[in-house]
Amino acid sequence: MSDFGRQVQRISDKTKRRLDLVVRKATFEAFSEVVQMSPVDEGRFKGNWLTSIGTAQSGYGEQVDPSGQATIASIEGVTLSAEAGDVVYFVNNLPYAQRLEYGWSGQAPGGMVRITAAKWQPIVDKMVAQVVAQDGG
């Protein structure tokens, strides 16, 4: 490979690494925010946010997580392997999830997902800035 070819390959590898990191960080940030905004009665709703890559998870469980910390740890475990181009799913299949998103709870009258989705671009911009700063420009 020529010197020019190696330079192009290094640039390509660096760009791919940065893109993957932005995908991981932005996805984790957004999904974590939804969990933190989720209303809590017993904590079952917070405990049923499911994250996966490639295929959405179905069903729901009995996990109770009032603080959301176990759910956020699970999100981190999945998003750490996400790469640019992956479809990362984030679902809550509890029967009352849609009602909570559309104002059924006084704790989250504006929902959680819609509010966070509206902030997606600023979240991505913030993560891009972090990755560039960490990586030295």
Tab-separated table of N, CA and C in Angstrom:
chain	number	residue	atom	x	y	z
A	1	MET	N	0.860	-1.178	0.000
A	1	MET	CA	0.000	0.000	0.000
A	1	MET	C	0.905	1.240	0.000
A	2	SER	N	0.511	2.218	-0.774
A	2	SER	CA	1.291	3.448	-0.871
A	2	SER	C	1.159	4.274	0.403
A	3	ASP	N	2.041	5.248	0.534
A	3	ASP	CA	1.990	6.168	1.666
A	3	ASP	C	0.638	6.883	1.711
A	4	PHE	N	0.183	7.311	0.553
A	4	PHE	CA	-1.116	7.976	0.469
A	4	PHE	C	-2.229	7.024	0.906
A	5	GLY	N	-2.174	5.799	0.465
A	5	GLY	CA	-3.175	4.793	0.837
A	5	GLY	C	-3.212	4.555	2.333
A	6	ARG	N	-2.038	4.520	2.970
A	6	ARG	CA	-1.977	4.334	4.429
A	6	ARG	C	-2.564	5.545	5.155
A	7	GLN	N	-2.304	6.736	4.640
A	7	GLN	CA	-2.873	7.943	5.246
A	7	GLN	C	-4.398	7.931	5.157
A	8	VAL	N	-4.915	7.559	4.007
A	8	VAL	CA	-6.365	7.477	3.824
A	8	VAL	C	-6.946	6.422	4.754
A	9	GLN	N	-6.266	5.292	4.883
A	9	GLN	CA	-6.747	4.227	5.771
A	9	GLN	C	-6.765	4.689	7.220
A	10	ARG	N	-5.743	5.417	7.660
A	10	ARG	CA	-5.704	5.931	9.038
A	10	ARG	C	-6.847	6.915	9.281
A	11	ILE	N	-7.090	7.786	8.326
A	11	ILE	CA	-8.195	8.742	8.449
A	11	ILE	C	-9.522	7.998	8.518
A	12	SER	N	-9.676	7.013	7.662
A	12	SER	CA	-10.911	6.216	7.645
A	12	SER	C	-11.116	5.482	8.966
A	13	ASP	N	-10.061	4.871	9.478
A	13	ASP	CA	-10.159	4.137	10.751
A	13	ASP	C	-10.503	5.076	11.908
A	14	LYS	N	-9.871	6.252	11.918
A	14	LYS	CA	-10.135	7.224	12.982
A	14	LYS	C	-11.580	7.713	12.912
A	15	THR	N	-12.052	7.978	11.702
A	15	THR	CA	-13.433	8.444	11.528
A	15	THR	C	-14.422	7.377	11.973
A	16	LYS	N	-14.195	6.129	11.610
A	16	LYS	CA	-15.082	5.026	12.015
A	16	LYS	C	-15.099	4.889	13.530
A	17	ARG	N	-13.925	4.966	14.141
A	17	ARG	CA	-13.850	4.858	15.608
A	17	ARG	C	-14.633	5.989	16.271
A	18	ARG	N	-14.488	7.191	15.746
A	18	ARG	CA	-15.212	8.340	16.292
A	18	ARG	C	-16.722	8.192	16.103
A	19	LEU	N	-17.137	7.767	14.927
A	19	LEU	CA	-18.576	7.572	14.675
A	19	LEU	C	-19.163	6.546	15.629
A	20	ASP	N	-18.469	5.426	15.783
A	20	ASP	CA	-18.955	4.390	16.697
A	20	ASP	C	-19.079	4.932	18.115
A	21	LEU	N	-18.105	5.695	18.539
A	21	LEU	CA	-18.127	6.256	19.889
A	21	LEU	C	-19.283	7.243	20.067
A	22	VAL	N	-19.530	8.078	19.059
A	22	VAL	CA	-20.656	9.010	19.133
A	22	VAL	C	-21.975	8.249	19.197
A	23	VAL	N	-22.113	7.202	18.397
A	23	VAL	CA	-23.337	6.387	18.434
A	23	VAL	C	-23.538	5.823	19.835
A	24	ARG	N	-22.496	5.254	20.406
A	24	ARG	CA	-22.599	4.661	21.753
A	24	ARG	C	-22.971	5.706	22.799
A	25	LYS	N	-22.262	6.821	22.792
A	25	LYS	CA	-22.468	7.845	23.818
A	25	LYS	C	-23.839	8.513	23.680
A	26	ALA	N	-24.227	8.860	22.467
A	26	ALA	CA	-25.498	9.556	22.261
A	26	ALA	C	-26.673	8.638	22.576
A	27	THR	N	-26.578	7.392	22.153
A	27	THR	CA	-27.655	6.441	22.423
A	27	THR	C	-27.788	6.204	23.926
A	28	PHE	N	-26.669	5.996	24.593
A	28	PHE	CA	-26.699	5.792	26.034
A	28	PHE	C	-27.286	7.008	26.744
A	29	GLU	N	-26.854	8.188	26.359
A	29	GLU	CA	-27.336	9.427	26.985
A	29	GLU	C	-28.850	9.575	26.819
A	30	ALA	N	-29.340	9.383	25.607
A	30	ALA	CA	-30.773	9.554	25.350
A	30	ALA	C	-31.601	8.502	26.084
A	31	PHE	N	-31.198	7.243	25.988
A	31	PHE	CA	-31.969	6.187	26.632
A	31	PHE	C	-31.953	6.345	28.153
A	32	SER	N	-30.811	6.725	28.699
A	32	SER	CA	-30.717	6.936	30.151
A	32	SER	C	-31.628	8.066	30.594
A	33	GLU	N	-31.693	9.111	29.781
A	33	GLU	CA	-32.556	10.243	30.113
A	33	GLU	C	-34.028	9.815	30.168
A	34	VAL	N	-34.431	8.975	29.230
A	34	VAL	CA	-35.815	8.484	29.236
A	34	VAL	C	-36.090	7.713	30.523
A	35	VAL	N	-35.174	6.847	30.913
A	35	VAL	CA	-35.352	6.078	32.148
A	35	VAL	C	-35.456	7.018	33.347
A	36	GLN	N	-34.571	8.000	33.422
A	36	GLN	CA	-34.587	8.922	34.560
A	36	GLN	C	-35.868	9.742	34.611
A	37	MET	N	-36.450	10.045	33.459
A	37	MET	CA	-37.686	10.823	33.410
A	37	MET	C	-38.932	9.970	33.646
A	38	SER	N	-38.790	8.661	33.589
A	38	SER	CA	-39.934	7.760	33.709
A	38	SER	C	-40.561	7.854	35.095
A	39	PRO	N	-41.886	7.914	35.131
A	39	PRO	CA	-42.562	7.997	36.426
A	39	PRO	C	-42.394	6.713	37.234
A	40	VAL	N	-42.466	6.879	38.545
A	40	VAL	CA	-42.272	5.741	39.446
A	40	VAL	C	-43.460	5.603	40.374
A	41	ASP	N	-44.056	4.438	40.354
A	41	ASP	CA	-45.020	4.037	41.373
A	41	ASP	C	-44.279	2.990	42.194
A	42	GLU	N	-44.195	1.796	41.643
A	42	GLU	CA	-43.416	0.748	42.300
A	42	GLU	C	-42.051	0.569	41.643
A	43	GLY	N	-41.878	1.075	40.437
A	43	GLY	CA	-40.615	0.950	39.719
A	43	GLY	C	-40.640	-0.062	38.593
A	44	ARG	N	-41.784	-0.676	38.364
A	44	ARG	CA	-41.871	-1.689	37.308
A	44	ARG	C	-41.700	-1.059	35.927
A	45	PHE	N	-42.255	0.125	35.726
A	45	PHE	CA	-42.131	0.785	34.430
A	45	PHE	C	-40.664	1.075	34.118
A	46	LYS	N	-39.935	1.640	35.063
A	46	LYS	CA	-38.511	1.912	34.851
A	46	LYS	C	-37.735	0.626	34.597
A	47	GLY	N	-38.121	-0.423	35.249
A	47	GLY	CA	-37.420	-1.698	35.116
A	47	GLY	C	-37.704	-2.442	33.832
A	48	ASN	N	-38.621	-1.950	33.033
A	48	ASN	CA	-38.996	-2.658	31.810
A	48	ASN	C	-38.573	-1.946	30.521
A	49	TRP	N	-37.656	-1.002	30.624
A	49	TRP	CA	-37.063	-0.440	29.411
A	49	TRP	C	-36.038	-1.448	28.914
A	50	LEU	N	-36.220	-1.901	27.671
A	50	LEU	CA	-35.371	-2.940	27.094
A	50	LEU	C	-34.587	-2.376	25.911
A	51	THR	N	-33.313	-2.664	25.868
A	51	THR	CA	-32.429	-2.183	24.816
A	51	THR	C	-31.850	-3.373	24.071
A	52	SER	N	-31.821	-3.272	22.740
A	52	SER	CA	-31.253	-4.340	21.927
A	52	SER	C	-30.764	-3.766	20.607
A	53	ILE	N	-29.921	-4.527	19.946
A	53	ILE	CA	-29.388	-4.124	18.644
A	53	ILE	C	-29.894	-5.115	17.604
A	54	GLY	N	-30.456	-4.581	16.523
A	54	GLY	CA	-30.872	-5.415	15.398
A	54	GLY	C	-32.314	-5.860	15.410
A	55	THR	N	-32.837	-6.207	16.553
A	55	THR	CA	-34.220	-6.669	16.683
A	55	THR	C	-34.790	-6.162	17.999
A	56	ALA	N	-35.987	-5.617	17.932
A	56	ALA	CA	-36.637	-5.133	19.153
A	56	ALA	C	-37.038	-6.309	20.030
A	57	GLN	N	-36.865	-6.153	21.319
A	57	GLN	CA	-37.288	-7.188	22.259
A	57	GLN	C	-38.800	-7.139	22.420
A	58	SER	N	-39.364	-8.295	22.636
A	58	SER	CA	-40.805	-8.363	22.882
A	58	SER	C	-41.030	-8.784	24.325
A	59	GLY	N	-42.255	-8.644	24.757
A	59	GLY	CA	-42.602	-9.048	26.111
A	59	GLY	C	-42.156	-8.039	27.148
A	60	TYR	N	-42.420	-8.400	28.382
A	60	TYR	CA	-42.029	-7.561	29.508
A	60	TYR	C	-41.883	-8.459	30.716
A	61	GLY	N	-41.263	-7.923	31.755
A	61	GLY	CA	-41.000	-8.739	32.932
A	61	GLY	C	-41.535	-8.124	34.193
A	62	GLU	N	-41.120	-8.684	35.278
A	62	GLU	CA	-41.551	-8.222	36.597
A	62	GLU	C	-40.469	-7.401	37.279
A	63	GLN	N	-39.385	-7.066	36.561
A	63	GLN	CA	-38.286	-6.322	37.178
A	63	GLN	C	-38.778	-4.994	37.724
A	64	VAL	N	-38.438	-4.738	38.970
A	64	VAL	CA	-38.775	-3.482	39.635
A	64	VAL	C	-37.458	-2.737	39.872
A	65	ASP	N	-37.392	-1.495	39.389
A	65	ASP	CA	-36.165	-0.707	39.487
A	65	ASP	C	-36.527	0.758	39.741
A	66	PRO	N	-36.955	1.087	40.966
A	66	PRO	CA	-37.407	2.446	41.244
A	66	PRO	C	-36.378	3.533	40.940
A	67	SER	N	-35.101	3.253	41.139
A	67	SER	CA	-34.068	4.269	40.880
A	67	SER	C	-33.694	4.326	39.402
A	68	GLY	N	-33.917	3.239	38.694
A	68	GLY	CA	-33.540	3.166	37.283
A	68	GLY	C	-32.093	2.767	37.059
A	69	GLN	N	-31.326	2.616	38.124
A	69	GLN	CA	-29.894	2.348	37.981
A	69	GLN	C	-29.597	0.993	37.323
A	70	ALA	N	-30.329	-0.046	37.678
A	70	ALA	CA	-30.095	-1.352	37.053
A	70	ALA	C	-30.453	-1.302	35.569
A	71	THR	N	-31.515	-0.594	35.248
A	71	THR	CA	-31.932	-0.459	33.849
A	71	THR	C	-30.884	0.318	33.062
A	72	ILE	N	-30.365	1.383	33.643
A	72	ILE	CA	-29.331	2.184	32.977
A	72	ILE	C	-28.059	1.354	32.787
A	73	ALA	N	-27.719	0.534	33.749
A	73	ALA	CA	-26.551	-0.348	33.604
A	73	ALA	C	-26.768	-1.329	32.449
A	74	SER	N	-27.983	-1.827	32.308
A	74	SER	CA	-28.306	-2.726	31.202
A	74	SER	C	-28.202	-2.004	29.860
A	75	ILE	N	-28.675	-0.770	29.823
A	75	ILE	CA	-28.571	0.039	28.599
A	75	ILE	C	-27.103	0.200	28.217
A	76	GLU	N	-26.279	0.499	29.204
A	76	GLU	CA	-24.852	0.691	28.937
A	76	GLU	C	-24.236	-0.579	28.370
A	77	GLY	N	-24.598	-1.723	28.933
A	77	GLY	CA	-24.061	-2.992	28.451
A	77	GLY	C	-24.360	-3.236	26.979
A	78	VAL	N	-25.539	-2.848	26.537
A	78	VAL	CA	-25.912	-3.040	25.130
A	78	VAL	C	-25.278	-1.965	24.260
A	79	THR	N	-25.366	-0.723	24.665
A	79	THR	CA	-24.888	0.364	23.807
A	79	THR	C	-23.370	0.358	23.638
A	80	LEU	N	-22.642	-0.262	24.543
A	80	LEU	CA	-21.187	-0.348	24.406
A	80	LEU	C	-20.759	-1.119	23.164
A	81	SER	N	-21.643	-1.961	22.648
A	81	SER	CA	-21.288	-2.729	21.452
A	81	SER	C	-21.917	-2.153	20.179
A	82	ALA	N	-22.629	-1.046	20.294
A	82	ALA	CA	-23.253	-0.439	19.115
A	82	ALA	C	-22.200	0.189	18.215
A	83	GLU	N	-22.479	0.124	16.925
A	83	GLU	CA	-21.602	0.727	15.931
A	83	GLU	C	-22.434	1.588	14.995
A	84	ALA	N	-21.769	2.523	14.328
A	84	ALA	CA	-22.451	3.349	13.340
A	84	ALA	C	-23.119	2.432	12.315
A	85	GLY	N	-24.377	2.707	12.028
A	85	GLY	CA	-25.144	1.890	11.088
A	85	GLY	C	-26.043	0.870	11.762
A	86	ASP	N	-25.793	0.571	13.037
A	86	ASP	CA	-26.659	-0.356	13.773
A	86	ASP	C	-28.008	0.300	14.051
A	87	VAL	N	-29.036	-0.528	14.131
A	87	VAL	CA	-30.339	-0.073	14.610
A	87	VAL	C	-30.414	-0.510	16.067
A	88	VAL	N	-30.500	0.478	16.959
A	88	VAL	CA	-30.556	0.200	18.392
A	88	VAL	C	-31.989	0.451	18.848
A	89	TYR	N	-32.609	-0.581	19.386
A	89	TYR	CA	-34.006	-0.497	19.816
A	89	TYR	C	-34.077	-0.213	21.309
A	90	PHE	N	-35.098	0.548	21.663
A	90	PHE	CA	-35.356	0.893	23.059
A	90	PHE	C	-36.865	0.845	23.232
A	91	VAL	N	-37.356	-0.148	23.937
A	91	VAL	CA	-38.802	-0.348	24.041
A	91	VAL	C	-39.219	-0.582	25.487
A	92	ASN	N	-40.463	-0.262	25.739
A	92	ASN	CA	-41.101	-0.620	26.990
A	92	ASN	C	-42.451	-1.199	26.590
A	93	ASN	N	-42.584	-2.498	26.739
A	93	ASN	CA	-43.763	-3.209	26.257
A	93	ASN	C	-44.867	-3.378	27.291
A	94	LEU	N	-44.749	-2.726	28.430
A	94	LEU	CA	-45.823	-2.830	29.417
A	94	LEU	C	-47.116	-2.275	28.813
A	95	PRO	N	-48.243	-2.863	29.144
A	95	PRO	CA	-49.513	-2.450	28.527
A	95	PRO	C	-49.858	-0.978	28.726
A	96	TYR	N	-49.347	-0.374	29.783
A	96	TYR	CA	-49.689	1.019	30.062
A	96	TYR	C	-48.594	2.002	29.639
A	97	ALA	N	-47.577	1.545	28.934
A	97	ALA	CA	-46.454	2.408	28.543
A	97	ALA	C	-46.907	3.578	27.666
A	98	GLN	N	-47.760	3.309	26.707
A	98	GLN	CA	-48.216	4.380	25.819
A	98	GLN	C	-49.016	5.430	26.590
A	99	ARG	N	-49.828	4.975	27.518
A	99	ARG	CA	-50.589	5.940	28.328
A	99	ARG	C	-49.661	6.840	29.135
A	100	LEU	N	-48.596	6.261	29.698
A	100	LEU	CA	-47.648	7.072	30.457
A	100	LEU	C	-46.947	8.084	29.552
A	101	GLU	N	-46.621	7.674	28.347
A	101	GLU	CA	-45.965	8.591	27.407
A	101	GLU	C	-46.867	9.765	27.044
A	102	TYR	N	-48.166	9.535	27.051
A	102	TYR	CA	-49.094	10.589	26.635
A	102	TYR	C	-49.857	11.226	27.796
A	103	GLY	N	-49.192	11.326	28.963
A	103	GLY	CA	-49.707	12.171	30.019
A	103	GLY	C	-50.530	11.528	31.115
A	104	TRP	N	-50.547	10.212	31.180
A	104	TRP	CA	-51.355	9.519	32.182
A	104	TRP	C	-50.809	9.735	33.590
A	105	SER	N	-49.539	10.082	33.717
A	105	SER	CA	-48.920	10.269	35.033
A	105	SER	C	-48.608	11.739	35.269
A	106	GLY	N	-48.966	12.221	36.423
A	106	GLY	CA	-48.615	13.589	36.796
A	106	GLY	C	-47.111	13.775	36.954
A	107	GLN	N	-46.369	12.673	37.153
A	107	GLN	CA	-44.909	12.752	37.278
A	107	GLN	C	-44.236	13.045	35.938
A	108	ALA	N	-44.886	12.668	34.847
A	108	ALA	CA	-44.321	12.877	33.513
A	108	ALA	C	-45.438	13.280	32.546
A	109	PRO	N	-46.075	14.415	32.794
A	109	PRO	CA	-47.236	14.793	31.981
A	109	PRO	C	-46.920	15.016	30.503
A	110	GLY	N	-45.670	15.334	30.193
A	110	GLY	CA	-45.277	15.540	28.795
A	110	GLY	C	-44.623	14.330	28.175
A	111	GLY	N	-44.665	13.219	28.893
A	111	GLY	CA	-44.023	12.008	28.398
A	111	GLY	C	-42.540	12.006	28.706
A	112	MET	N	-41.854	11.053	28.144
A	112	MET	CA	-40.419	10.909	28.334
A	112	MET	C	-39.720	10.786	26.989
A	113	VAL	N	-40.249	9.902	26.161
A	113	VAL	CA	-39.625	9.618	24.871
A	113	VAL	C	-39.712	10.830	23.950
A	114	ARG	N	-40.885	11.437	23.870
A	114	ARG	CA	-41.064	12.588	22.974
A	114	ARG	C	-40.177	13.757	23.383
A	115	ILE	N	-40.050	13.987	24.672
A	115	ILE	CA	-39.208	15.086	25.152
A	115	ILE	C	-37.739	14.818	24.808
A	116	THR	N	-37.316	13.586	25.044
A	116	THR	CA	-35.926	13.230	24.753
A	116	THR	C	-35.665	13.217	23.247
A	117	ALA	N	-36.598	12.723	22.466
A	117	ALA	CA	-36.430	12.708	21.004
A	117	ALA	C	-36.255	14.123	20.464
A	118	ALA	N	-36.949	15.078	21.048
A	118	ALA	CA	-36.825	16.475	20.611
A	118	ALA	C	-35.429	17.027	20.915
A	119	LYS	N	-34.721	16.389	21.841
A	119	LYS	CA	-33.373	16.833	22.207
A	119	LYS	C	-32.288	15.987	21.542
A	120	TRP	N	-32.664	15.111	20.617
A	120	TRP	CA	-31.703	14.190	20.003
A	120	TRP	C	-30.526	14.925	19.367
A	121	GLN	N	-30.794	15.920	18.540
A	121	GLN	CA	-29.688	16.611	17.859
A	121	GLN	C	-28.744	17.291	18.842
A	122	PRO	N	-29.237	18.016	19.845
A	122	PRO	CA	-28.293	18.572	20.831
A	122	PRO	C	-27.493	17.497	21.579
A	123	ILE	N	-28.101	16.351	21.833
A	123	ILE	CA	-27.375	15.253	22.481
A	123	ILE	C	-26.246	14.785	21.575
A	124	VAL	N	-26.537	14.576	20.298
A	124	VAL	CA	-25.513	14.140	19.341
A	124	VAL	C	-24.414	15.195	19.240
A	125	ASP	N	-24.799	16.458	19.126
A	125	ASP	CA	-23.810	17.533	19.024
A	125	ASP	C	-22.878	17.547	20.237
A	126	LYS	N	-23.448	17.358	21.410
A	126	LYS	CA	-22.657	17.325	22.647
A	126	LYS	C	-21.671	16.154	22.628
A	127	MET	N	-22.124	15.005	22.182
A	127	MET	CA	-21.257	13.826	22.149
A	127	MET	C	-20.171	13.957	21.090
A	128	VAL	N	-20.493	14.549	19.960
A	128	VAL	CA	-19.481	14.796	18.930
A	128	VAL	C	-18.391	15.699	19.507
A	129	ALA	N	-18.789	16.763	20.173
A	129	ALA	CA	-17.817	17.682	20.772
A	129	ALA	C	-16.945	16.963	21.799
A	130	GLN	N	-17.537	16.098	22.606
A	130	GLN	CA	-16.769	15.351	23.600
A	130	GLN	C	-15.750	14.422	22.937
A	131	VAL	N	-16.202	13.702	21.914
A	131	VAL	CA	-15.316	12.747	21.234
A	131	VAL	C	-14.168	13.485	20.547
A	132	VAL	N	-14.462	14.566	19.882
A	132	VAL	CA	-13.418	15.340	19.204
A	132	VAL	C	-12.424	15.900	20.228
A	133	ALA	N	-12.936	16.423	21.344
A	133	ALA	CA	-12.057	16.977	22.377
A	133	ALA	C	-11.162	15.887	22.989
A	134	GLN	N	-11.739	14.719	23.242
A	134	GLN	CA	-10.973	13.616	23.820
A	134	GLN	C	-9.923	13.095	22.857
A	135	ASP	N	-10.241	13.175	21.567
A	135	ASP	CA	-9.388	12.588	20.544
A	135	ASP	C	-8.400	13.593	19.965
A	136	GLY	N	-8.402	14.793	20.502
A	136	GLY	CA	-7.429	15.779	20.074
A	136	GLY	C	-7.716	16.443	18.736
A	137	GLY	N	-9.007	16.681	18.464
A	137	GLY	CA	-9.378	17.431	17.271
A	137	GLY	C	-9.442	16.703	16.014
